[in-house]
mmCIF file of C-alpha atoms in Angstrom:
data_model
loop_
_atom_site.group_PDB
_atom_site.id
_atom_site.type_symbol
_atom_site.label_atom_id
_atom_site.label_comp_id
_atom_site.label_asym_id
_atom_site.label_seq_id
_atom_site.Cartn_x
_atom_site.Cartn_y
_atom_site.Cartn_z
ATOM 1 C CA UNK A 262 12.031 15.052 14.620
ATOM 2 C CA UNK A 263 9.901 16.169 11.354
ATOM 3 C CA UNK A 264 11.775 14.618 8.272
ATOM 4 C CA UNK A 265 11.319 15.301 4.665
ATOM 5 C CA UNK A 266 10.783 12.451 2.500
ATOM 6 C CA UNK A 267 12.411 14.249 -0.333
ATOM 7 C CA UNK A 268 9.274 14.346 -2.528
ATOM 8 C CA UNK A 269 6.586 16.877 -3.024
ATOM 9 C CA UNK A 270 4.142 14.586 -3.471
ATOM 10 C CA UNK A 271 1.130 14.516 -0.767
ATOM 11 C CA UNK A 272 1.559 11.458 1.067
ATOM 12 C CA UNK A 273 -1.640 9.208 3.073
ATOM 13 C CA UNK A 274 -0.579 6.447 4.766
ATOM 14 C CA UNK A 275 1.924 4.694 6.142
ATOM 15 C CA UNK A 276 2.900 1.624 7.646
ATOM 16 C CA UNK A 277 5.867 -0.176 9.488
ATOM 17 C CA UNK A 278 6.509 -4.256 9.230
ATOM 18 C CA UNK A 279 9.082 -3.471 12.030
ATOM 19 C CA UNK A 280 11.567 -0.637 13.277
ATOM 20 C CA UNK A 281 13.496 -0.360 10.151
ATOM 21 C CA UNK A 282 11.202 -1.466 7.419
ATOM 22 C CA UNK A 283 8.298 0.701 6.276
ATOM 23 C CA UNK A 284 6.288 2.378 3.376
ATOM 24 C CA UNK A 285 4.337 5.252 2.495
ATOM 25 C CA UNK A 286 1.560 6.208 -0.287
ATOM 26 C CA UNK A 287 -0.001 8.938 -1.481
ATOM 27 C CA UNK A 288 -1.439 11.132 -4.423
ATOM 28 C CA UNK A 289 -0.099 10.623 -7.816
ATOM 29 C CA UNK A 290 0.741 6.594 -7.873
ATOM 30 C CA UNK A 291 3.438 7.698 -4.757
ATOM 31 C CA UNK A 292 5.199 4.994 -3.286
ATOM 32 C CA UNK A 293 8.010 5.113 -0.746
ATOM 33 C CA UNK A 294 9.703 2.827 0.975
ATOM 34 C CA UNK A 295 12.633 3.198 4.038
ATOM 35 C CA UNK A 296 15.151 -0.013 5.154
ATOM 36 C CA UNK A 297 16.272 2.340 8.049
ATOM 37 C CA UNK A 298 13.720 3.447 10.102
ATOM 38 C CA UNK A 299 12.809 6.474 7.904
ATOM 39 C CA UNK A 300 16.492 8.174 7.347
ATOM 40 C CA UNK A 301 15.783 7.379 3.929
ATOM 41 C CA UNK A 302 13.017 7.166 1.173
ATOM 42 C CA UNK A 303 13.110 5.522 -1.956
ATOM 43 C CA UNK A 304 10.550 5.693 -5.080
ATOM 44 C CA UNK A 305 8.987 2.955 -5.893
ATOM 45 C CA UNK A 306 7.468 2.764 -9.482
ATOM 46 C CA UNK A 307 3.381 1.568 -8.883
ATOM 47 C CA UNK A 308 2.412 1.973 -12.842
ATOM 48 C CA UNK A 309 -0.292 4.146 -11.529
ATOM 49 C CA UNK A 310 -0.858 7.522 -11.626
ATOM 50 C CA UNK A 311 -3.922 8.321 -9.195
ATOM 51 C CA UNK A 312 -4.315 8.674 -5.181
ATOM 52 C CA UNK A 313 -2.729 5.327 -3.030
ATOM 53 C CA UNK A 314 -4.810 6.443 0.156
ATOM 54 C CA UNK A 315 -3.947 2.931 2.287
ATOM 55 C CA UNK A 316 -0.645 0.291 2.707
ATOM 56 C CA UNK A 317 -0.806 -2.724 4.829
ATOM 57 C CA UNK A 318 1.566 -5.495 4.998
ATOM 58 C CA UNK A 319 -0.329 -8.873 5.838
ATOM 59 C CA UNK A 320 3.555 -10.483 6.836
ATOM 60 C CA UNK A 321 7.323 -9.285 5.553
ATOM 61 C CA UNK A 322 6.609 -10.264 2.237
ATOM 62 C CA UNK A 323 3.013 -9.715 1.533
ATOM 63 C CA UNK A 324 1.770 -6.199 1.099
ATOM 64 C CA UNK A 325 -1.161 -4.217 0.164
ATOM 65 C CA UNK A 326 -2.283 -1.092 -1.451
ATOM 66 C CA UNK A 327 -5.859 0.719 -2.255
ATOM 67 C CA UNK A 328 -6.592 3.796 -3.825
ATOM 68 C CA UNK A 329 -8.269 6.332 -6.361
ATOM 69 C CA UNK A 330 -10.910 3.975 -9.072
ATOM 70 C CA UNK A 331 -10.925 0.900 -6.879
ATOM 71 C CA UNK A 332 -7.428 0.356 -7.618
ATOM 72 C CA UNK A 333 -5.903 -2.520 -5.403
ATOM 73 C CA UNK A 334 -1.647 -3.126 -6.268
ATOM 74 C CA UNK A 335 -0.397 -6.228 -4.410
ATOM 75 C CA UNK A 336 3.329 -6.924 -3.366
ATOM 76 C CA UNK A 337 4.818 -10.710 -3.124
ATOM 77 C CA UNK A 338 8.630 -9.717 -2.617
ATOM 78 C CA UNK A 339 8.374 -7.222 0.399
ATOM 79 C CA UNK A 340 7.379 -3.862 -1.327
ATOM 80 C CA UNK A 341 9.911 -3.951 -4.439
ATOM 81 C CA UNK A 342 7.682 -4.391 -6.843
ATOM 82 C CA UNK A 343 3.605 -4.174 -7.393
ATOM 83 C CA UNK A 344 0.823 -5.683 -9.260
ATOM 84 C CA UNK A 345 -2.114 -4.181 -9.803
ATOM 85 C CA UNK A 346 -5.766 -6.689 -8.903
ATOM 86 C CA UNK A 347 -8.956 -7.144 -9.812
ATOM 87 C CA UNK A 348 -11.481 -5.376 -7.472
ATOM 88 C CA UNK A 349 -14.542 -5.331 -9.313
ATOM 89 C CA UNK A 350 -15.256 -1.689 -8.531
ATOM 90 C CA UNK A 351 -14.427 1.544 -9.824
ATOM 91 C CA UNK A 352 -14.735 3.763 -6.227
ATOM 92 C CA UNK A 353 -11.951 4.665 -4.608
ATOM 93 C CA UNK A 354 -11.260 2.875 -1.718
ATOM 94 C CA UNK A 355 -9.812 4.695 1.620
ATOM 95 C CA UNK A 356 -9.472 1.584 4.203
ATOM 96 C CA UNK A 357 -7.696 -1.227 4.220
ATOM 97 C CA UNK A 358 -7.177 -4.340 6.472
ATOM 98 C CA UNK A 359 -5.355 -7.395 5.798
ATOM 99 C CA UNK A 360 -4.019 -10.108 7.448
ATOM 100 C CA UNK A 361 -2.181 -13.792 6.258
ATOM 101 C CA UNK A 362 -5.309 -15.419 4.647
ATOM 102 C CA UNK A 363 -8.234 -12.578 4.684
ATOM 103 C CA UNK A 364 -8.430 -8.393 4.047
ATOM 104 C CA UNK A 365 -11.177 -6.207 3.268
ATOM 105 C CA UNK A 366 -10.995 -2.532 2.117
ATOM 106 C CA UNK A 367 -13.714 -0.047 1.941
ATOM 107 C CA UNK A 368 -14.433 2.878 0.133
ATOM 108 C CA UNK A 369 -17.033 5.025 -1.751
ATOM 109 C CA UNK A 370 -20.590 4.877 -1.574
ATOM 110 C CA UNK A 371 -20.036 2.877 1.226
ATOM 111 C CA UNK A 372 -18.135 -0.737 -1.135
ATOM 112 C CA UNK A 373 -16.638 -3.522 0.705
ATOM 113 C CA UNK A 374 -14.009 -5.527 -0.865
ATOM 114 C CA UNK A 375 -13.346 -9.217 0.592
ATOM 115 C CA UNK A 376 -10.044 -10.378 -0.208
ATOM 116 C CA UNK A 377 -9.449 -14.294 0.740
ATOM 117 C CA UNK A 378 -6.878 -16.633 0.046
#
């Protein structure tokens, strides 16, 4: 079944943590977020008002984003709220890979971003 998120927004990425738990991203600082399996999307406010091309959760708790001007926003408390990171680079970044103690993300003109706890 196709759903509508309720948004017009153009929307990325998205990722699960499990069945009922996931979010999406996408242009204009967009951030969604479902507690049953996609029924549902709520806005989350990300302070930013570019492209959020990538969202990765490393566990339930710690989450990920990357987008337009090397803009990385980082989640402690499952998605609810996000902080934006220094990533030493103004490109956007487009991938994004993360797990408990390392990630990387890449992006334009071909950056690399190592992320390690």
């Amino acid at each position: 079944n196709i759903q509508n998120s309720g948004t017009d927004e153009v929307l990325r990425n998205v990722d699960f943590r499990d069945e009922n738990n996931g979010y999406a991203v996408g242009a204009n600082g967009t951030i969604l977020r479902t507690e049953n399996g996609g029924r549902k999307w709520l806005k989350i406010a990300s302070n930013f008002e570019k492209s959020l091309n990538r969202v990765d959760f490393a566990d339930d708790k710690n989450g990920w984003i990357v987008g337009s001007d090397g803009v990385i926003l980082h989640s402690t408390d499952r998605g609810s709220t996000w902080v934006r990171q220094e990533s030493q680079t103004e490109n956007s970044l487009y991938g994004l890979f993360i797990v408990k103690k390392y990630g990387w993300s890449v992006g334009k003109a071909g950056v690399i971003v190592r992320y390690e706890r």
